[in-house]
Coordinates of C-alpha atoms in Angstrom, one line a residue:
Chain A
M957 CA 40.9 166.6 -78.7
T958 CA 38.9 163.7 -77.2
K959 CA 42.1 161.9 -76.4
K960 CA 43.4 164.7 -74.3
I961 CA 40.1 165.0 -72.4
L962 CA 40.2 161.1 -71.8
A963 CA 43.7 161.3 -70.5
F964 CA 42.8 164.2 -68.2
I965 CA 39.8 162.3 -66.8
I966 CA 41.9 159.1 -66.2
S967 CA 44.5 161.0 -64.4
L968 CA 42.0 162.7 -62.2
L969 CA 40.5 159.4 -61.3
L970 CA 44.0 157.9 -60.3
I971 CA 44.7 160.9 -58.1
L972 CA 41.3 160.4 -56.5
A973 CA 42.0 156.7 -56.0
M974 CA 45.3 157.3 -54.4
T975 CA 44.0 160.0 -52.0
V976 CA 41.4 157.6 -50.9
S977 CA 43.8 154.9 -50.0
T978 CA 46.2 157.2 -48.2
F979 CA 43.2 158.9 -46.5
A980 CA 42.3 155.4 -45.2
A981 CA 45.8 154.8 -43.9
E982 CA 46.0 158.1 -42.2
R983 CA 42.6 157.6 -40.4
S984 CA 44.0 154.9 -38.1
S985 CA 47.2 155.6 -36.0
G986 CA 48.8 153.0 -38.2
R987 CA 49.6 150.8 -35.1
F988 CA 48.4 147.2 -35.4
V989 CA 49.8 145.8 -32.3
Y990 CA 49.4 147.2 -28.7
D991 CA 51.5 144.8 -26.6
D992 CA 50.9 146.2 -23.1
A993 CA 51.5 142.8 -21.4
N994 CA 55.0 142.6 -23.3
L995 CA 54.3 139.1 -24.5
L996 CA 56.4 139.7 -27.7
S997 CA 60.0 140.7 -28.3
S998 CA 60.6 143.6 -30.5
Y999 CA 61.4 141.4 -33.5
E1000 CA 58.3 139.3 -33.0
E1001 CA 56.2 142.5 -32.6
S1002 CA 57.3 144.0 -35.9
N1003 CA 56.8 140.5 -37.5
V1004 CA 53.2 140.4 -36.4
S1005 CA 52.6 144.1 -37.1
N1006 CA 53.7 143.6 -40.7
R1007 CA 51.6 140.7 -41.3
L1008 CA 48.6 142.5 -39.9
E1009 CA 49.3 145.6 -41.9
E1010 CA 49.7 143.6 -45.0
L1011 CA 46.4 141.8 -44.6
S1012 CA 44.6 144.9 -43.5
R1013 CA 45.5 146.7 -46.5
K1014 CA 44.7 143.6 -48.8
H1015 CA 41.2 143.2 -47.2
N1016 CA 40.5 146.9 -46.4
T1017 CA 39.8 145.9 -42.9
E1018 CA 41.6 147.0 -39.9
I1019 CA 42.9 144.1 -37.9
V1020 CA 44.5 145.0 -34.5
I1021 CA 45.8 143.0 -31.5
V1022 CA 45.8 144.2 -27.9
T1023 CA 47.4 142.5 -24.9
V1024 CA 47.0 143.7 -21.4
D1025 CA 48.0 142.4 -17.9
Y1026 CA 45.0 143.8 -15.9
L1027 CA 41.7 145.3 -17.0
G1028 CA 41.1 147.3 -13.7
G1029 CA 37.8 146.0 -12.8
S1030 CA 35.8 146.1 -16.0
S1031 CA 34.8 142.9 -17.8
I1032 CA 36.8 141.8 -20.8
N1033 CA 33.7 142.2 -23.0
S1034 CA 33.1 145.8 -22.1
F1035 CA 36.8 146.5 -22.4
I1036 CA 36.9 145.1 -26.0
N1037 CA 33.9 147.1 -27.1
N1038 CA 35.2 150.4 -25.5
F1039 CA 38.6 150.0 -27.0
Y1040 CA 37.2 149.5 -30.4
D1041 CA 34.8 152.5 -30.2
V1042 CA 37.0 154.9 -28.3
N1043 CA 39.9 154.4 -30.6
D1044 CA 37.7 154.6 -33.5
L1045 CA 39.1 151.5 -35.1
G1046 CA 37.9 150.2 -38.4
Y1047 CA 38.0 151.5 -42.0
G1048 CA 35.3 153.2 -44.0
D1049 CA 31.8 154.4 -42.9
T1050 CA 31.0 150.9 -41.5
R1051 CA 34.1 150.8 -39.4
D1052 CA 35.2 147.5 -40.8
G1053 CA 37.7 145.9 -38.5
V1054 CA 38.7 142.8 -36.3
L1055 CA 40.1 143.3 -32.8
L1056 CA 41.8 140.6 -30.6
V1057 CA 42.3 141.4 -26.8
V1058 CA 44.3 139.1 -24.6
C1059 CA 44.1 139.6 -20.8
M1060 CA 46.9 137.7 -19.0
S1061 CA 45.6 138.2 -15.4
M1062 CA 42.2 136.5 -16.3
R1063 CA 43.8 134.3 -18.9
E1064 CA 40.9 135.2 -21.3
F1065 CA 40.8 136.6 -24.7
R1066 CA 38.0 138.1 -26.9
I1067 CA 37.8 138.6 -30.6
L1068 CA 35.5 141.4 -32.2
S1069 CA 34.5 141.8 -35.7
N1070 CA 32.7 145.0 -36.8
G1071 CA 31.0 146.3 -39.9
K1072 CA 31.5 144.4 -43.1
A1073 CA 34.0 142.3 -41.2
A1074 CA 31.1 141.0 -39.0
D1075 CA 29.3 139.8 -42.1
K1076 CA 32.4 137.9 -43.3
I1077 CA 33.5 136.7 -39.8
S1078 CA 30.5 135.5 -38.1
L1079 CA 30.0 134.1 -34.4
D1080 CA 30.7 130.6 -35.8
D1081 CA 33.9 131.7 -37.5
I1082 CA 35.0 133.6 -34.2
D1083 CA 34.4 130.4 -32.3
S1084 CA 36.5 128.4 -34.7
I1085 CA 39.3 130.9 -34.8
S1086 CA 39.3 130.9 -31.0
D1087 CA 39.6 127.2 -31.1
S1088 CA 42.7 127.3 -33.3
I1089 CA 44.6 129.9 -31.4
T1090 CA 43.8 128.6 -27.7
P1091 CA 46.5 125.9 -27.9
Y1092 CA 49.2 128.3 -28.9
L1093 CA 48.1 130.8 -26.3
S1094 CA 48.0 128.1 -23.5
D1095 CA 51.6 127.1 -24.5
G1096 CA 52.7 130.6 -24.3
D1097 CA 53.5 130.7 -28.0
Y1098 CA 52.2 134.1 -28.4
E1099 CA 53.8 134.9 -31.8
A1100 CA 52.5 131.9 -33.4
A1101 CA 49.1 132.5 -31.9
F1102 CA 48.9 136.1 -33.3
L1103 CA 50.2 135.0 -36.7
E1104 CA 47.6 132.2 -36.9
F1105 CA 44.9 134.7 -35.9
A1106 CA 45.9 137.0 -38.5
D1107 CA 46.0 134.3 -41.2
L1108 CA 42.7 133.0 -40.2
C1109 CA 41.2 136.3 -40.3
G1110 CA 42.5 136.7 -43.7
D1111 CA 41.1 133.5 -45.0
Q1112 CA 37.6 134.5 -43.8
L1113 CA 37.9 138.0 -45.2
G1114 CA 38.8 137.0 -48.5
F1115 CA 36.3 135.6 -51.1
N1116 CA 36.1 132.0 -50.2
V1117 CA 36.0 130.8 -53.8
L1118 CA 35.7 127.1 -53.0
K1119 CA 32.7 127.3 -50.6
H1120 CA 30.8 129.6 -53.1
L1121 CA 31.7 127.5 -55.9
L1122 CA 30.3 124.3 -54.1
I1123 CA 27.0 126.2 -53.2
S1124 CA 26.6 127.6 -56.8
A1125 CA 27.3 124.1 -58.4
V1126 CA 24.6 122.5 -56.1
I1127 CA 22.0 125.2 -56.9
G1128 CA 22.7 124.9 -60.5
L1129 CA 22.5 121.2 -60.5
V1130 CA 19.3 121.2 -58.6
I1131 CA 17.6 123.7 -60.9
G1132 CA 19.0 121.9 -63.8
L1133 CA 17.6 118.6 -62.6
I1134 CA 14.2 120.1 -62.0
V1135 CA 13.9 121.6 -65.4
A1136 CA 15.1 118.5 -67.0
L1137 CA 12.7 116.4 -65.2
I1138 CA 9.9 118.7 -66.1
L1139 CA 10.8 118.4 -69.8
K1140 CA 10.9 114.5 -69.4
A1141 CA 7.5 114.5 -68.0
Q1142 CA 6.2 116.3 -70.9
L1143 CA 6.8 113.2 -72.9
K1144 CA 4.4 110.9 -70.8
S1145 CA 0.7 111.2 -71.3
V1146 CA -0.6 107.6 -70.6
R1147 CA -2.0 107.4 -67.0
R1148 CA -4.3 105.1 -65.1
R1149 CA -7.5 106.6 -63.8
Y1150 CA -8.0 105.9 -60.1
T1151 CA -11.6 107.2 -59.8
A1152 CA -14.7 107.2 -61.7
H1153 CA -16.0 110.7 -60.8
E1154 CA -17.2 111.3 -64.3
Y1155 CA -19.6 108.4 -64.1
I1156 CA -21.3 109.4 -61.0
R1157 CA -25.1 109.6 -61.7
P1158 CA -26.0 113.3 -61.0
G1159 CA -28.3 113.7 -58.0
S1160 CA -27.6 110.2 -56.7
V1161 CA -25.2 111.3 -54.0
N1162 CA -26.5 111.2 -50.6
V1163 CA -24.1 111.2 -47.6
R1164 CA -25.1 110.9 -44.1
P1165 CA -23.0 111.8 -41.2
M1166 CA -23.0 108.9 -38.9
G1167 CA -21.1 110.5 -36.1
D1168 CA -17.8 112.4 -35.3
F1169 CA -16.3 110.6 -32.3
F1170 CA -13.4 112.0 -30.3
L1171 CA -10.7 109.3 -29.6
Y1172 CA -7.9 110.9 -27.7
S1173 CA -5.6 113.9 -27.7
N1174 CA -1.8 114.2 -27.8
V1175 CA 0.2 117.2 -26.8
S1176 CA 3.8 117.7 -27.7
R1177 CA 6.2 120.5 -27.0
T1178 CA 9.5 121.7 -28.1
R1179 CA 11.8 124.1 -26.2
R1180 CA 12.2 127.5 -27.7
Q1181 CA 15.5 128.9 -28.7
S1182 CA 16.5 131.6 -26.3
S1183 CA 17.8 134.5 -28.1
S1184 CA 20.5 135.5 -25.6
S1185 CA 23.3 133.2 -24.7
S1186 CA 25.2 133.4 -21.5
G1187 CA 28.2 135.7 -21.2
G1188 CA 31.7 134.3 -20.5
G1189 CA 32.7 132.3 -23.4
G1190 CA 29.5 133.1 -25.4
G1191 CA 28.9 135.7 -28.2
S1192 CA 26.8 138.7 -28.3
R1193 CA 25.5 141.1 -30.8
S1194 CA 25.1 144.7 -30.3
S1195 CA 22.2 146.7 -31.5
G1196 CA 22.6 149.1 -34.4
G1197 CA 25.5 148.2 -36.7
S1198 CA 26.7 144.6 -36.9
R1199 CA 29.3 143.4 -34.4
N1200 CA 30.3 139.9 -33.3
V1201 CA 32.2 139.2 -30.0
G1202 CA 33.4 135.9 -28.9
G1203 CA 36.5 134.2 -27.3
G1204 CA 37.4 131.9 -24.4
R1205 CA 40.0 131.0 -21.7
F1206 CA 43.3 129.8 -22.4
Chain B
M918 CA -18.9 82.1 -90.3
A919 CA -20.8 84.5 -92.4
I920 CA -19.2 87.9 -93.4
Q921 CA -21.1 90.9 -94.5
Q922 CA -20.0 93.3 -97.1
Y923 CA -22.1 96.5 -97.3
K924 CA -22.8 97.3 -101.0
C925 CA -24.0 100.7 -102.0
P926 CA -27.5 100.6 -103.4
C927 CA -26.5 102.7 -106.3
C928 CA -23.3 101.5 -107.7
D929 CA -22.6 98.2 -105.8
G930 CA -19.2 99.5 -104.4
G931 CA -18.2 98.8 -100.8
I932 CA -19.8 101.4 -98.6
E933 CA -18.3 102.8 -95.5
F934 CA -19.4 104.8 -92.4
D935 CA -18.4 108.6 -92.9
T936 CA -17.4 110.4 -89.6
A937 CA -18.2 113.9 -91.0
S938 CA -21.8 113.3 -92.0
Q939 CA -22.4 110.4 -89.5
K940 CA -24.0 108.4 -92.4
M941 CA -23.0 105.7 -94.7
K942 CA -21.1 107.0 -97.7
C943 CA -19.9 105.4 -100.8
P944 CA -16.3 106.3 -101.7
Y945 CA -17.0 105.5 -105.4
C946 CA -20.2 107.3 -106.3
G947 CA -20.4 109.6 -103.3
S948 CA -23.9 108.7 -102.4
E949 CA -25.0 109.1 -98.7
F950 CA -27.3 106.8 -96.9
D951 CA -28.8 106.8 -93.3
V952 CA -27.5 103.9 -91.3
D953 CA -31.0 102.7 -90.9
T954 CA -31.4 102.3 -94.6
L955 CA -29.0 99.3 -94.5
K956 CA -31.0 97.8 -91.8
A957 CA -31.8 95.0 -94.1
Y958 CA -28.5 93.5 -93.5
D959 CA -29.2 93.3 -89.7
E960 CA -32.5 91.5 -90.2
A961 CA -30.5 88.1 -90.2
L962 CA -29.4 89.0 -86.8
K963 CA -32.8 89.6 -85.4
D964 CA -33.8 86.0 -85.4
Q965 CA -31.4 85.4 -82.7
P966 CA -32.4 86.6 -79.1
D967 CA -30.7 89.9 -77.8
D968 CA -29.6 89.7 -74.2
N969 CA -28.5 92.6 -72.1
M970 CA -25.5 91.5 -70.1
S971 CA -26.2 91.4 -66.4
W972 CA -23.9 90.0 -63.8
D973 CA -25.9 87.1 -62.8
S974 CA -26.3 85.4 -66.2
S975 CA -23.2 84.3 -68.1
A976 CA -23.5 84.4 -72.0
G977 CA -21.6 81.2 -73.0
G978 CA -22.4 82.2 -76.5
E979 CA -18.9 82.8 -77.7
W980 CA -18.0 79.2 -77.9
T981 CA -20.9 78.1 -80.2
N982 CA -18.6 77.5 -83.0
G983 CA -16.8 74.7 -81.1
E984 CA -13.4 76.3 -82.0
T985 CA -11.7 77.8 -79.0
E986 CA -8.6 79.3 -80.4
G987 CA -6.5 79.9 -83.5
L988 CA -7.0 81.7 -86.8
R989 CA -10.2 82.1 -88.6
V990 CA -10.2 82.3 -92.5
Y991 CA -12.8 84.1 -94.4
T992 CA -13.5 84.6 -98.1
C993 CA -13.9 88.1 -99.6
N994 CA -17.3 88.4 -101.5
T995 CA -15.7 91.0 -103.8
C996 CA -12.4 89.5 -104.9
G997 CA -12.5 85.9 -103.6
G998 CA -9.2 86.5 -101.6
E999 CA -8.6 84.9 -98.2
I1000 CA -9.0 87.0 -95.2
V1001 CA -7.2 85.8 -92.1
G1002 CA -8.4 86.9 -88.7
D1003 CA -8.5 85.5 -85.2
E1004 CA -11.3 84.7 -83.2
T1005 CA -12.2 88.2 -82.1
T1006 CA -11.9 89.9 -85.4
G1007 CA -15.2 91.6 -86.0
A1008 CA -14.3 94.0 -88.9
T1009 CA -11.4 94.4 -91.1
E1010 CA -10.2 95.2 -94.7
C1011 CA -9.7 92.7 -97.4
P1012 CA -5.8 92.8 -97.8
F1013 CA -6.2 92.2 -101.6
C1014 CA -9.0 94.5 -102.8
G1015 CA -9.1 97.0 -99.8
N1016 CA -12.9 96.5 -99.4
P1017 CA -14.2 96.6 -95.9
V1018 CA -15.6 93.5 -94.4
V1019 CA -17.8 92.8 -91.3
M1020 CA -17.9 89.5 -89.6
S1021 CA -21.5 90.1 -88.4
G1022 CA -21.6 86.7 -86.9
Q1023 CA -19.2 87.9 -84.3
F1024 CA -21.9 90.2 -83.1
A1025 CA -24.9 87.8 -83.2
G1026 CA -27.2 86.8 -80.4
S1027 CA -25.7 87.3 -76.9
L1028 CA -22.7 88.9 -78.3
R1029 CA -24.6 91.8 -79.9
P1030 CA -23.2 95.1 -78.4
D1031 CA -25.9 97.3 -76.7
L1032 CA -24.2 100.5 -77.7
V1033 CA -21.9 101.9 -80.2
I1034 CA -20.3 105.4 -80.2
P1035 CA -19.8 106.1 -83.9
F1036 CA -16.5 107.7 -85.1
K1037 CA -16.7 111.5 -85.0
L1038 CA -13.2 112.2 -86.3
D1039 CA -11.7 110.9 -89.6
K1040 CA -8.3 109.7 -90.4
K1041 CA -7.1 113.3 -91.4
A1042 CA -8.1 114.6 -87.9
A1043 CA -6.1 111.7 -86.3
M1044 CA -3.0 112.5 -88.4
E1045 CA -3.2 116.1 -87.4
A1046 CA -3.5 115.3 -83.8
L1047 CA -0.5 113.0 -83.9
K1048 CA 1.5 116.0 -85.5
N1049 CA 0.2 118.3 -82.7
H1050 CA 1.2 115.7 -80.2
Y1051 CA 4.9 116.1 -81.1
K1052 CA 4.8 119.8 -80.8
G1053 CA 6.5 121.4 -77.8
K1054 CA 8.1 118.2 -76.8
V1055 CA 11.6 119.5 -76.3
L1056 CA 13.4 116.1 -75.5
L1057 CA 11.8 114.2 -78.3
P1058 CA 14.3 112.8 -80.7
K1059 CA 14.2 114.6 -84.1
V1060 CA 14.5 111.4 -86.1
F1061 CA 11.4 109.9 -84.4
K1062 CA 9.1 112.5 -85.8
D1063 CA 10.3 111.6 -89.3
E1064 CA 10.5 107.9 -89.1
N1065 CA 6.8 107.6 -88.0
R1066 CA 4.5 105.8 -90.5
I1067 CA 1.6 108.2 -90.1
K1068 CA -0.6 106.5 -92.7
E1069 CA -0.7 103.3 -90.8
I1070 CA -3.2 104.9 -88.3
K1071 CA -6.1 102.5 -87.9
G1072 CA -9.6 103.3 -86.6
I1073 CA -10.8 100.6 -84.4
Y1074 CA -14.0 99.9 -82.5
V1075 CA -12.8 98.7 -79.2
P1076 CA -14.9 96.6 -77.0
F1077 CA -15.8 98.0 -73.5
W1078 CA -17.8 96.8 -70.7
L1079 CA -19.9 99.6 -69.2
F1080 CA -20.8 99.2 -65.5
G1081 CA -23.6 100.8 -63.6
T1082 CA -24.5 100.3 -59.9
D1083 CA -26.1 101.9 -57.0
A1084 CA -23.2 101.8 -54.4
K1085 CA -24.1 102.0 -50.6
G1086 CA -20.9 103.0 -48.8
F1087 CA -20.0 103.0 -45.2
V1088 CA -16.5 104.6 -44.7
R1089 CA -14.6 105.2 -41.4
Y1090 CA -12.0 108.0 -41.5
R1091 CA -9.3 109.0 -39.1
A1092 CA -9.3 112.8 -38.8
T1093 CA -7.2 115.2 -36.8
K1094 CA -7.6 118.6 -35.5
I1095 CA -4.4 120.4 -34.7
R1096 CA -3.9 123.4 -32.5
H1097 CA -0.6 125.4 -31.9
W1098 CA 0.2 127.8 -29.0
S1099 CA 3.2 129.0 -27.2
D1100 CA 4.6 130.5 -23.9
S1101 CA 7.9 131.9 -23.1
N1102 CA 9.7 128.5 -22.8
Y1103 CA 7.9 126.1 -25.1
N1104 CA 5.9 125.8 -28.4
Y1105 CA 3.0 123.4 -27.8
T1106 CA 1.2 121.2 -30.4
E1107 CA -2.0 119.5 -29.6
T1108 CA -3.4 116.9 -31.9
R1109 CA -6.8 115.5 -31.4
Y1110 CA -7.7 112.4 -33.1
Y1111 CA -11.4 111.5 -34.2
S1112 CA -13.1 108.7 -35.7
V1113 CA -15.4 110.0 -38.3
L1114 CA -18.0 107.8 -40.0
R1115 CA -19.9 108.5 -43.1
A1116 CA -22.6 106.4 -44.8
G1117 CA -24.5 107.1 -48.0
D1118 CA -25.7 106.2 -51.4
I1119 CA -23.9 107.1 -54.7
G1120 CA -25.0 106.0 -58.1
F1121 CA -22.6 105.2 -61.0
E1122 CA -23.4 104.5 -64.7
N1123 CA -21.2 103.6 -67.7
V1124 CA -18.0 103.0 -65.8
P1125 CA -16.0 101.7 -68.8
V1126 CA -13.4 98.8 -68.7
D1127 CA -11.7 97.7 -71.7
G1128 CA -12.8 94.3 -72.8
S1129 CA -10.0 93.3 -75.1
T1130 CA -6.7 91.9 -74.1
K1131 CA -4.9 93.3 -77.3
M1132 CA -5.7 97.0 -76.1
D1133 CA -3.6 98.1 -73.1
D1134 CA -6.0 99.0 -70.4
T1135 CA -4.0 102.0 -69.2
L1136 CA -4.0 103.4 -72.7
M1137 CA -7.6 103.1 -73.0
E1138 CA -8.3 104.7 -69.5
S1139 CA -6.0 107.7 -70.7
I1140 CA -8.3 108.6 -73.6
E1141 CA -11.5 108.8 -71.4
P1142 CA -14.0 110.3 -71.0
Y1143 CA -16.4 109.4 -73.7
D1144 CA -19.6 111.3 -74.1
I1145 CA -22.4 108.5 -73.7
S1146 CA -25.1 110.8 -74.9
A1147 CA -23.8 110.3 -78.4
A1148 CA -24.1 106.5 -78.3
V1149 CA -26.6 104.9 -80.5
D1150 CA -28.0 101.6 -80.9
F1151 CA -25.8 99.0 -82.5
R1152 CA -25.9 98.6 -86.1
T1153 CA -23.3 96.4 -87.9
A1154 CA -23.1 99.1 -90.7
Y1155 CA -21.3 101.5 -88.5
L1156 CA -18.3 99.1 -88.5
S1157 CA -17.9 99.3 -92.2
G1158 CA -14.7 101.0 -93.1
F1159 CA -13.0 100.4 -89.6
F1160 CA -11.6 97.6 -87.6
A1161 CA -13.5 96.1 -84.8
D1162 CA -12.9 93.2 -82.4
K1163 CA -15.3 91.6 -80.3
Y1164 CA -14.5 91.1 -76.5
D1165 CA -12.3 88.5 -75.1
V1166 CA -12.4 89.5 -71.5
T1167 CA -15.5 88.7 -69.7
S1168 CA -17.6 91.1 -67.7
E1169 CA -16.9 89.2 -64.6
D1170 CA -13.1 89.5 -65.2
S1171 CA -13.5 93.2 -65.8
I1172 CA -15.6 94.0 -62.8
D1173 CA -12.7 94.2 -60.4
R1174 CA -11.2 97.2 -62.2
A1175 CA -14.5 99.1 -62.1
N1176 CA -15.0 98.3 -58.5
Q1177 CA -11.7 99.7 -57.6
R1178 CA -12.5 102.9 -59.4
I1179 CA -16.0 103.1 -57.7
K1180 CA -14.5 102.4 -54.2
Q1181 CA -11.9 105.2 -54.7
S1182 CA -14.6 107.6 -56.0
T1183 CA -16.9 106.7 -53.0
E1184 CA -14.1 107.3 -50.6
Q1185 CA -13.1 110.7 -52.0
V1186 CA -16.7 112.0 -52.4
F1187 CA -17.6 111.0 -48.8
A1188 CA -14.4 112.5 -47.5
S1189 CA -15.4 115.8 -49.1
T1190 CA -18.3 116.0 -46.6
V1191 CA -15.9 115.8 -43.7
I1192 CA -15.0 119.4 -43.1
G1193 CA -13.4 121.3 -40.2
Y1194 CA -10.2 118.9 -39.8
S1195 CA -6.7 119.4 -40.5
S1196 CA -6.4 116.0 -42.1
V1197 CA -8.8 113.2 -43.1
V1198 CA -7.7 109.7 -43.9
P1199 CA -9.9 106.6 -44.7
V1200 CA -9.3 103.8 -42.5
S1201 CA -11.8 101.2 -43.7
T1202 CA -14.4 101.1 -46.4
N1203 CA -17.4 98.8 -46.7
I1204 CA -19.1 99.1 -50.1
S1205 CA -22.0 97.0 -51.3
L1206 CA -23.2 97.3 -54.8
N1207 CA -26.8 96.7 -55.8
N1208 CA -28.7 96.7 -59.1
G1209 CA -25.6 96.1 -61.0
T1210 CA -25.8 96.4 -64.9
A1211 CA -23.3 95.5 -67.4
K1212 CA -23.4 96.8 -71.0
Y1213 CA -21.5 95.7 -74.0
A1214 CA -20.3 98.8 -76.0
L1215 CA -18.0 99.6 -78.8
Y1216 CA -16.1 102.9 -78.5
P1217 CA -14.1 104.5 -81.4
V1218 CA -10.3 104.7 -81.1
W1219 CA -7.6 105.7 -83.6
I1220 CA -4.6 103.6 -83.0
L1221 CA -0.9 103.7 -84.3
N1222 CA 1.8 101.3 -83.3
T1223 CA 5.4 102.2 -84.0
K1224 CA 8.8 100.6 -83.1
W1225 CA 11.7 102.6 -82.1
E1226 CA 15.0 101.5 -80.9
D1227 CA 13.5 98.1 -80.3
K1228 CA 10.6 99.6 -78.2
M1229 CA 7.0 99.6 -79.0
Y1230 CA 5.3 102.9 -78.8
T1231 CA 1.5 103.0 -79.0
F1232 CA -0.5 106.2 -79.7
A1233 CA -4.3 106.3 -79.2
M1234 CA -7.0 109.1 -80.0
N1235 CA -10.5 109.2 -78.7
G1236 CA -12.4 108.8 -81.9
Q1237 CA -15.1 110.8 -80.5
T1238 CA -13.4 113.7 -78.4
G1239 CA -10.0 113.8 -80.1
K1240 CA -8.1 113.5 -77.0
F1241 CA -4.6 112.2 -77.9
V1242 CA -2.3 110.3 -75.7
G1243 CA 0.9 108.2 -76.1
D1244 CA 4.1 108.1 -74.3
L1245 CA 7.0 109.4 -76.4
P1246 CA 10.7 108.3 -76.3
M1247 CA 13.4 110.6 -74.8
D1248 CA 16.5 111.7 -76.5
K1249 CA 19.1 110.8 -73.7
S1250 CA 21.8 113.0 -75.1
L1251 CA 19.5 116.1 -75.4
F1252 CA 18.4 115.3 -71.8
K1253 CA 22.0 115.4 -70.6
K1254 CA 22.7 118.5 -72.5
Y1255 CA 19.7 120.5 -71.1
L1256 CA 20.6 119.2 -67.5
F1257 CA 24.2 120.2 -67.5
G1258 CA 23.8 123.3 -69.7
I1259 CA 21.1 124.7 -67.2
A1260 CA 23.1 123.6 -64.3
G1261 CA 26.3 125.4 -65.6
A1262 CA 24.4 128.5 -66.5
V1263 CA 22.5 128.9 -63.2
G1264 CA 25.7 127.9 -61.2
I1265 CA 27.8 130.7 -63.0
V1266 CA 24.9 133.2 -62.3
A1267 CA 24.8 132.1 -58.7
L1268 CA 28.5 132.5 -58.3
I1269 CA 28.4 136.0 -59.7
I1270 CA 25.5 137.0 -57.5
S1271 CA 27.2 135.6 -54.5
Y1272 CA 30.4 137.4 -55.4
L1273 CA 28.5 140.7 -55.8
M1274 CA 26.7 140.2 -52.5
W1275 CA 30.1 139.6 -50.9
L1276 CA 31.3 142.9 -52.2
L1277 CA 28.6 144.9 -50.8

């Protein structure tokens, strides 16, 4: 009897799981490449699209690439933000996704990471991805640039085992060393006495101030970090919900 | 040199100082006597002048025998056996019959100690303290605890020089006051430097410095402080049953150590009157010492020497307060085990936590 109930519950959970994943796929239009600037041949486009789809599914993060010729007056920053919001990109409640916009007339590109993807791909990560794909874009090797972009996003979105392992090992060693040294110090009890405080005759202490003289003063200053960085190739954060935007020229 | 053996007035056995009752007790017939009762033995010493040590006069008495170094041989009054000591041995045990002997001549005349703090704690207490010292020491090699020859703990009266002085100090300090403020572009830090002078008097008494080259100075400092109020006038009878040495470091040679400590204390006590500053550092100190006195005292110490893996370990217990000190060896492999074991455990926990945080 209990076995039947267990089998029923398990199958119910499986159905639920499948609906969730299909649900996620249906939410987006299913397109990963919007090549309005026609930088890619149909073969290259399907190649890039497949890679993006594979990585999007694997990391549950919608990775989309948009290329345009003209932006019609708006700045590329506002374009990328609008595109992401208007098209409701990103999976889940936190709208996790990464968007790459390439504008040929301005020869500029922007990368946007949103939601949980913004935690995993920081401004520094966007800068380093930008540095990696800029040579490909400059050379006109767009398929290579986009595939490289996709792979780099995948690396950042995945659990970076090596980095975390290294940090955990360092923390472990530091704490281990502290504890071991404390235990070692337990063994030592022979110490010199540097003072004779216990031997001061009570009531014999009489200290007179003989003057506090001011000598000179010294003022130093450090520049404050400004919280906003200039636009153009810089990055910005939007208020409410994490989002990172960065990029550059090619 | 004459040796003295204290005989029980009742049964003529060798009588010893008993820590529990603070009197002379005969281990054979159990009779107890006040230390003063055995004053008669000290009558012989009275003929020679007592001198309190002061810094100006030098004793010179220790070379009256004409022998400057080497072994001294005594004959035990009880069994006739030969007792071998060196030039500082003041009290010991006959190695043949076990009776206590006191070389009272070592403490005659100008070498007579001014004070003695009698042993308050007996051998059993010392052995207990040693066992307690081992407790809770995680990295102590297990074998060390077992191999110790606990019974070889010896009660020794260690010679000390006690210095007292009225110090007049004049200390100059460099002090700073620090202020922080900011505006929209910069963080500012203003440091104002002051020269602060303090002068005053401070009195010290009974600052102890170990007067024996055989006892490690740092070890002796570690078992401080002694409660001087329990000190009594010296009677050789107190030494019976224990070991004792007379000093072989003169007061002149010991004064430097006392001066260092006095100077540090003065600087710190004066610095505590400098208030309202972010930092206070002494720059120059002038101290003059007046009315200096040096007293010669015997302080009680329980000592155990042990050898382990070719290294000498010495343990000492304050025979009055019971404070126990002594560096212990470390089990190297256990140290490594703890280091890497904890490192591994914490590392794994940190990895799991970082993975969970990444998932969220």
